[in-house]
JSON list of C-alpha atoms in Angstrom, two decimals:
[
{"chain": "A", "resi": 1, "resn": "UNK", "atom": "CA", "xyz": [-28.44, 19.02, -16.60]},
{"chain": "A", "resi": 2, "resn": "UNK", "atom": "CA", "xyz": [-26.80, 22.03, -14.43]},
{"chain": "A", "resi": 3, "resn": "UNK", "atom": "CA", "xyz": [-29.24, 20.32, -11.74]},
{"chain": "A", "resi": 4, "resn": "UNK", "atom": "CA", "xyz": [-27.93, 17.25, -12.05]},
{"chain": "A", "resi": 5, "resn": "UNK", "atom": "CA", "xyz": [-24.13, 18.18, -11.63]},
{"chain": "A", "resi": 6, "resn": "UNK", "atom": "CA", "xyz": [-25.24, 20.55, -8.44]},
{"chain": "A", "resi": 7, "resn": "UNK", "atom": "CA", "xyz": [-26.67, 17.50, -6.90]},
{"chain": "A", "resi": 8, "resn": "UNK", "atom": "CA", "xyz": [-23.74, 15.22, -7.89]},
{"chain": "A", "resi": 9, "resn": "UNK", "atom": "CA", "xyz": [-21.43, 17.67, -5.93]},
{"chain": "A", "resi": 10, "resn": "UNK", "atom": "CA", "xyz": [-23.93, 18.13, -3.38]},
{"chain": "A", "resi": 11, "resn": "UNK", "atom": "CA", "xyz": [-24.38, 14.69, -2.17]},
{"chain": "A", "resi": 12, "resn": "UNK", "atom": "CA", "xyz": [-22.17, 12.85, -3.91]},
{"chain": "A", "resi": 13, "resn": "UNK", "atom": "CA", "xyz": [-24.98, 10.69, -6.45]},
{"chain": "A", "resi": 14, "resn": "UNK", "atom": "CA", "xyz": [-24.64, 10.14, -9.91]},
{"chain": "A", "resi": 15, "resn": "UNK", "atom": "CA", "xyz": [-27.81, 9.30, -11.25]},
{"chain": "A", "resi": 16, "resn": "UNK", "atom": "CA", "xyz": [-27.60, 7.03, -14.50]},
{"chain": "A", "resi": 17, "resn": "UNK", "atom": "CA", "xyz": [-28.67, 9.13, -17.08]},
{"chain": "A", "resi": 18, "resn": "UNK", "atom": "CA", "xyz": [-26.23, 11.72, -15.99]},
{"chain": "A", "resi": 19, "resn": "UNK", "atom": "CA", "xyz": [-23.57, 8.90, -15.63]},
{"chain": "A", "resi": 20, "resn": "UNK", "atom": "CA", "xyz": [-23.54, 8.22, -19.43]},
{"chain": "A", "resi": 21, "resn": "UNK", "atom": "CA", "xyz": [-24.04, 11.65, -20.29]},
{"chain": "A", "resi": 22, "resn": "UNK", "atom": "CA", "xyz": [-20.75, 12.66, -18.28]},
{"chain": "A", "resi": 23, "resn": "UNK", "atom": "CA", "xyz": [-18.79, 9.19, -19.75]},
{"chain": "A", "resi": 24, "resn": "UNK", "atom": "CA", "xyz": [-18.48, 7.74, -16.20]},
{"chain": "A", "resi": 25, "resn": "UNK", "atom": "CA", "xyz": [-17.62, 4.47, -16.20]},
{"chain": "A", "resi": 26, "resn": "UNK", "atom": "CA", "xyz": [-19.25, 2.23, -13.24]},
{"chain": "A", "resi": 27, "resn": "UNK", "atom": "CA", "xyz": [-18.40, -1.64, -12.60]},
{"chain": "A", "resi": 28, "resn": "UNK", "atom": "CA", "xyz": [-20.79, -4.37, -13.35]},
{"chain": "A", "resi": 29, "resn": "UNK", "atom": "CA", "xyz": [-22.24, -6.77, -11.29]},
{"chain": "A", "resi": 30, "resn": "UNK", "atom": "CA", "xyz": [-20.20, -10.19, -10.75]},
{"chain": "A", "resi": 31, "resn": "UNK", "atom": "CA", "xyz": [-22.33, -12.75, -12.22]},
{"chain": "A", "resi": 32, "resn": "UNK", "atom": "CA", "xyz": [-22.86, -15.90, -10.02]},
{"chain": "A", "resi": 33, "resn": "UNK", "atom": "CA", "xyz": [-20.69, -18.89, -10.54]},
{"chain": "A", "resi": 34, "resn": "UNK", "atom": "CA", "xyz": [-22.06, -22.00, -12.32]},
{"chain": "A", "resi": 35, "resn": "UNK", "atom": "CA", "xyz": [-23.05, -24.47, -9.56]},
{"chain": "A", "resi": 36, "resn": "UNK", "atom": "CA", "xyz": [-21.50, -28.17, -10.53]},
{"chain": "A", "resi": 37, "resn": "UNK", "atom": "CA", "xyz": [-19.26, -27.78, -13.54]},
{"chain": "A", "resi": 38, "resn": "UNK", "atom": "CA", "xyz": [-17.51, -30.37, -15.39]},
{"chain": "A", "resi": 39, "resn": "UNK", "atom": "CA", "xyz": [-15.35, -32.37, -13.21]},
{"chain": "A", "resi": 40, "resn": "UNK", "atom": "CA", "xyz": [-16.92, -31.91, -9.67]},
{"chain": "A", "resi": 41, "resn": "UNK", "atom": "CA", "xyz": [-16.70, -28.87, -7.31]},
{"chain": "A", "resi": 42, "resn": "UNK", "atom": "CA", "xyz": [-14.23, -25.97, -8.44]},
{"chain": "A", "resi": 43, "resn": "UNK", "atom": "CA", "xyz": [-12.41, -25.34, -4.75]},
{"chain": "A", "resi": 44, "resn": "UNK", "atom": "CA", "xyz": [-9.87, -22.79, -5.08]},
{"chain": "A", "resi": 45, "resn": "UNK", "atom": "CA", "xyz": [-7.09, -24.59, -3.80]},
{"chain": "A", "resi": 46, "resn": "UNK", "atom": "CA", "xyz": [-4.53, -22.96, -0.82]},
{"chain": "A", "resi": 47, "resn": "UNK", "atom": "CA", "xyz": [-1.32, -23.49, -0.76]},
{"chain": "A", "resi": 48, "resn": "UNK", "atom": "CA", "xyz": [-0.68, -25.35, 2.32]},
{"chain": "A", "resi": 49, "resn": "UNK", "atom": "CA", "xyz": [2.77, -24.32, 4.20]},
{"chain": "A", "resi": 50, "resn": "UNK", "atom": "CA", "xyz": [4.84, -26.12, 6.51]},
{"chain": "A", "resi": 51, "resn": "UNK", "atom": "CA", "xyz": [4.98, -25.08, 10.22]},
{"chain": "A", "resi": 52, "resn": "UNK", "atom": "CA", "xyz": [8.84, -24.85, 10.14]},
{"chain": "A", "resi": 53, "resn": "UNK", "atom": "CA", "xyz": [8.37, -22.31, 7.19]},
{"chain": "A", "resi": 54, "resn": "UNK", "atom": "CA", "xyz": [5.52, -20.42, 8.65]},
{"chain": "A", "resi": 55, "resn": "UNK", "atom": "CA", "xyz": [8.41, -19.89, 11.90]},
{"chain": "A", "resi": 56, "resn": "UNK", "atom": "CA", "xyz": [10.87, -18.93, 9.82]},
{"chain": "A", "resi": 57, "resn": "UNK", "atom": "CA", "xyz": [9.83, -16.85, 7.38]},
{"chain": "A", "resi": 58, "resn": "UNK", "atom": "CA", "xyz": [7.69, -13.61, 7.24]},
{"chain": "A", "resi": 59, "resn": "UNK", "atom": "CA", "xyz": [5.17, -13.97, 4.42]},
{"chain": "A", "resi": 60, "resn": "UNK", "atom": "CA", "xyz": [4.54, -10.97, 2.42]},
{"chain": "A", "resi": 61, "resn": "UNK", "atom": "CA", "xyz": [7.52, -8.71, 3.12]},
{"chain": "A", "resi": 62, "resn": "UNK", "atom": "CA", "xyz": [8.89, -8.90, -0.19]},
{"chain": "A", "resi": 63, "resn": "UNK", "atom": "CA", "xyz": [7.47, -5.93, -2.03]},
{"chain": "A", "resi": 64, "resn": "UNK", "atom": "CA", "xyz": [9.70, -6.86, -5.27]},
{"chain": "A", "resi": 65, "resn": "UNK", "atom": "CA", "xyz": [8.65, -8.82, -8.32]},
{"chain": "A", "resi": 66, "resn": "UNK", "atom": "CA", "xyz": [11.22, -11.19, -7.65]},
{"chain": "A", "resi": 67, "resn": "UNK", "atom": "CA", "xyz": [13.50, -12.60, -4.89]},
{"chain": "A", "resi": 68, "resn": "UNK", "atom": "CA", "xyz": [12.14, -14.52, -1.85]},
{"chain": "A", "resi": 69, "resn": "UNK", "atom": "CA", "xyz": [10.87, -13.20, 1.42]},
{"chain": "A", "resi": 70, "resn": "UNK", "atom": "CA", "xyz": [12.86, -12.52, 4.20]},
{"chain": "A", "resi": 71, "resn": "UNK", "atom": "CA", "xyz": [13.82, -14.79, 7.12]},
{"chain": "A", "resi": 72, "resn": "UNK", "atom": "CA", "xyz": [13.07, -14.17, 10.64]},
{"chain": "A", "resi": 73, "resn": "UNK", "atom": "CA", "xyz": [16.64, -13.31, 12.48]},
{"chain": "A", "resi": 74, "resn": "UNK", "atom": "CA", "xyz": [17.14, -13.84, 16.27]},
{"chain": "A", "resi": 75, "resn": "UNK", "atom": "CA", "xyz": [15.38, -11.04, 18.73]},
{"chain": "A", "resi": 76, "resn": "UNK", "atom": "CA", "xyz": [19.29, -10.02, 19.37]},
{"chain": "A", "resi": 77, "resn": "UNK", "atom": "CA", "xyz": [19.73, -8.60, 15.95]},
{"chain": "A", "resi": 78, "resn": "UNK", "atom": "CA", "xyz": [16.99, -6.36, 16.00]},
{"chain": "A", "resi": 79, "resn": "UNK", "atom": "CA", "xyz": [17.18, -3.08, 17.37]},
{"chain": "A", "resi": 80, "resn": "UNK", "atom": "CA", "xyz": [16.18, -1.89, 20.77]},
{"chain": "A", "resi": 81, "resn": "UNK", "atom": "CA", "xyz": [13.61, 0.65, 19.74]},
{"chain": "A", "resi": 82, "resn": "UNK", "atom": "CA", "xyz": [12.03, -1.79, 17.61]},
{"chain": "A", "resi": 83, "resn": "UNK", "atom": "CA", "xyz": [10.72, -3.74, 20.77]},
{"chain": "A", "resi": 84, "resn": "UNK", "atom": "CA", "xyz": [8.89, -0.54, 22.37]},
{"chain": "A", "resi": 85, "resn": "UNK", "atom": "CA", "xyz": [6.85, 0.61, 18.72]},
{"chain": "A", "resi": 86, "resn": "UNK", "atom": "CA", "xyz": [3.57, -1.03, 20.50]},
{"chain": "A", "resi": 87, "resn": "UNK", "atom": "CA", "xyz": [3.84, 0.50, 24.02]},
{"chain": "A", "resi": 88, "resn": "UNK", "atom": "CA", "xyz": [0.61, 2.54, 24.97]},
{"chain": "A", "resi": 89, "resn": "UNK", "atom": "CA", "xyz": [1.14, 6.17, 25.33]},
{"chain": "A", "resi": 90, "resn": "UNK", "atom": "CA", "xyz": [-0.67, 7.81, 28.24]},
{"chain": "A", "resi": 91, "resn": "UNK", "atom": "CA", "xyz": [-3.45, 9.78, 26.90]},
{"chain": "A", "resi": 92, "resn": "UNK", "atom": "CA", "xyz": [-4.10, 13.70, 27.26]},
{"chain": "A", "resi": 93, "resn": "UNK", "atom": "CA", "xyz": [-6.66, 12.67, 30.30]},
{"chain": "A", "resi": 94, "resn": "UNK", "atom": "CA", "xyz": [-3.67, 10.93, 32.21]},
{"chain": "A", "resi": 95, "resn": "UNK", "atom": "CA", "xyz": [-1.15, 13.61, 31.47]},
{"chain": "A", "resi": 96, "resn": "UNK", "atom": "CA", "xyz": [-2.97, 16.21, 32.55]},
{"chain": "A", "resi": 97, "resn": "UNK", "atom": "CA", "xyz": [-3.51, 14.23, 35.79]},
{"chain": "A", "resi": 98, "resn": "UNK", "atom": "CA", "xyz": [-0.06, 14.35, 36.80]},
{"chain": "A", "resi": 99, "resn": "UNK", "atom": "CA", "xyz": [2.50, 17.16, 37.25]},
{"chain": "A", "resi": 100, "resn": "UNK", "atom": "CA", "xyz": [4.64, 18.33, 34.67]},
{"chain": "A", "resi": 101, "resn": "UNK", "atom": "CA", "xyz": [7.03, 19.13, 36.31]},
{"chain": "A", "resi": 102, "resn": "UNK", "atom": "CA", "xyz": [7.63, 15.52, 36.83]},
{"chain": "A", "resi": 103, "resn": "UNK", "atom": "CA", "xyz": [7.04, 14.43, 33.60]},
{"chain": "A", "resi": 104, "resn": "UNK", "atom": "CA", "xyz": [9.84, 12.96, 31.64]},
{"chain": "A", "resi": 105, "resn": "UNK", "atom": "CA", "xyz": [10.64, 14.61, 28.00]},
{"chain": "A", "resi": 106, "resn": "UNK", "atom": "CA", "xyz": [9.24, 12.59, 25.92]},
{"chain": "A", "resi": 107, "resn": "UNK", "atom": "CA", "xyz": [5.88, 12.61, 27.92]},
{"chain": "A", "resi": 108, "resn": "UNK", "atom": "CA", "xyz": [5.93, 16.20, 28.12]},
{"chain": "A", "resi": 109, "resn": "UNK", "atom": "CA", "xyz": [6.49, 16.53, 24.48]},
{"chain": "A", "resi": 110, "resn": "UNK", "atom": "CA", "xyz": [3.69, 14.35, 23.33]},
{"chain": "A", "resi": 111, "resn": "UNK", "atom": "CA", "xyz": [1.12, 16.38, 26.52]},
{"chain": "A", "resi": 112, "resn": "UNK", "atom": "CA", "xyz": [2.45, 19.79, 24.78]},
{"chain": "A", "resi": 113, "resn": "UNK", "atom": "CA", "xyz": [1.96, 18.22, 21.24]},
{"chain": "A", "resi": 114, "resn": "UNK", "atom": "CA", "xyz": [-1.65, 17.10, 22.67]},
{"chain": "A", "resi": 115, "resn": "UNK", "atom": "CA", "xyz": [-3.02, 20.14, 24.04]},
{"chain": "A", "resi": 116, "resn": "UNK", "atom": "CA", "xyz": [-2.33, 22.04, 21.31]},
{"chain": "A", "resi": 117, "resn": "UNK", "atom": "CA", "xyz": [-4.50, 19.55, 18.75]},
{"chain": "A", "resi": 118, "resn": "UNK", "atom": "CA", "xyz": [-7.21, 19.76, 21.35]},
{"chain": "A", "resi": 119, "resn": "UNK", "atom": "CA", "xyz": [-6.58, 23.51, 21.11]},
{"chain": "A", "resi": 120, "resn": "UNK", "atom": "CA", "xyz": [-6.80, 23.82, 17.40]},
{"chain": "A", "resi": 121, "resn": "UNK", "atom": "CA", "xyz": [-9.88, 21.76, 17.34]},
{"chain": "A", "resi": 122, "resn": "UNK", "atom": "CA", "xyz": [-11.82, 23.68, 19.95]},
{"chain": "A", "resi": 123, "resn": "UNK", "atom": "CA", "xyz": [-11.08, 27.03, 17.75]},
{"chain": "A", "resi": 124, "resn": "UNK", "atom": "CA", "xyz": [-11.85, 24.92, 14.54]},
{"chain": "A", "resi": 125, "resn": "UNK", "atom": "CA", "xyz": [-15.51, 24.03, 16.26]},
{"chain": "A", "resi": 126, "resn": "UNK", "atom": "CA", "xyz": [-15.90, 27.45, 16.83]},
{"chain": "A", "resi": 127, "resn": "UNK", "atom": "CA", "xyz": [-15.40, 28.88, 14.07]},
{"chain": "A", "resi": 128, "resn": "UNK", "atom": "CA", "xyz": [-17.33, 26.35, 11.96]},
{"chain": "A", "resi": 129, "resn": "UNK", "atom": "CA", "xyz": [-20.45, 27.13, 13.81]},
{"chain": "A", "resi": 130, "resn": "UNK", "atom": "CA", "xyz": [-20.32, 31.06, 12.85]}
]
């Protein structure tokens, strides 16, 4: 048995008899569907929605149990920021191309930011292999 659990944490397998002996519960296999049931073919049916509601509204945004989901607003009432979330940042390999002195702050934050993760891996490869 103390094999068993050494190989469980080892490689992550639970064999079966070990499984029951522990009082691990596993999920059973989904049986197959019945082909032609009473009554013709059992589609699951989709709501279909309008295009004027798919436009206006955004589907899924309302995490509570009840109320409606919210309505799309005008791009004027968002804020500014919210435009620029998706903008590519320049990658370590570009920012070290250019100067930094020329660098704006928010660019020289994220190369400073970047160098030191590559840092911390490099010492974390390291010292792994000793």
């Amino acid at each position: 048995m103390a094999m068993a659990c050494r190989r469980v944490l080892k490689h992550g397998v639970i064999p079966r008899d070990s499984a029951q002996v522990i009082g691990i519960r596993s999920f059973a296999i989904a049986s197959k569907a019945k082909k032609g049931g009473k009554g013709g073919a059992d589609v699951a049916k989709t709501p279909v929605l309008s295009k004027e509601l798919k436009t206006t509204t955004v589907f899924g945004a309302n995490i509570l149990k009840e109320g409606s989901d919210p309505k799309l607003q005008p791009d004027s009432e968002y804020p500014e920021w919210l435009w620029h979330l998706l903008d590519k940042c320049p990658m370590l390999s570009e920012l070290r191309r250019k100067d930094a002195k020329t660098l704006p702050y928010e660019d020289l934050k994220r190369f400073v930011k970047l160098v030191n993760r590559a840092r911390i891996k490099e010492q974390n490869a390291l010292t792994a292999k000793n």
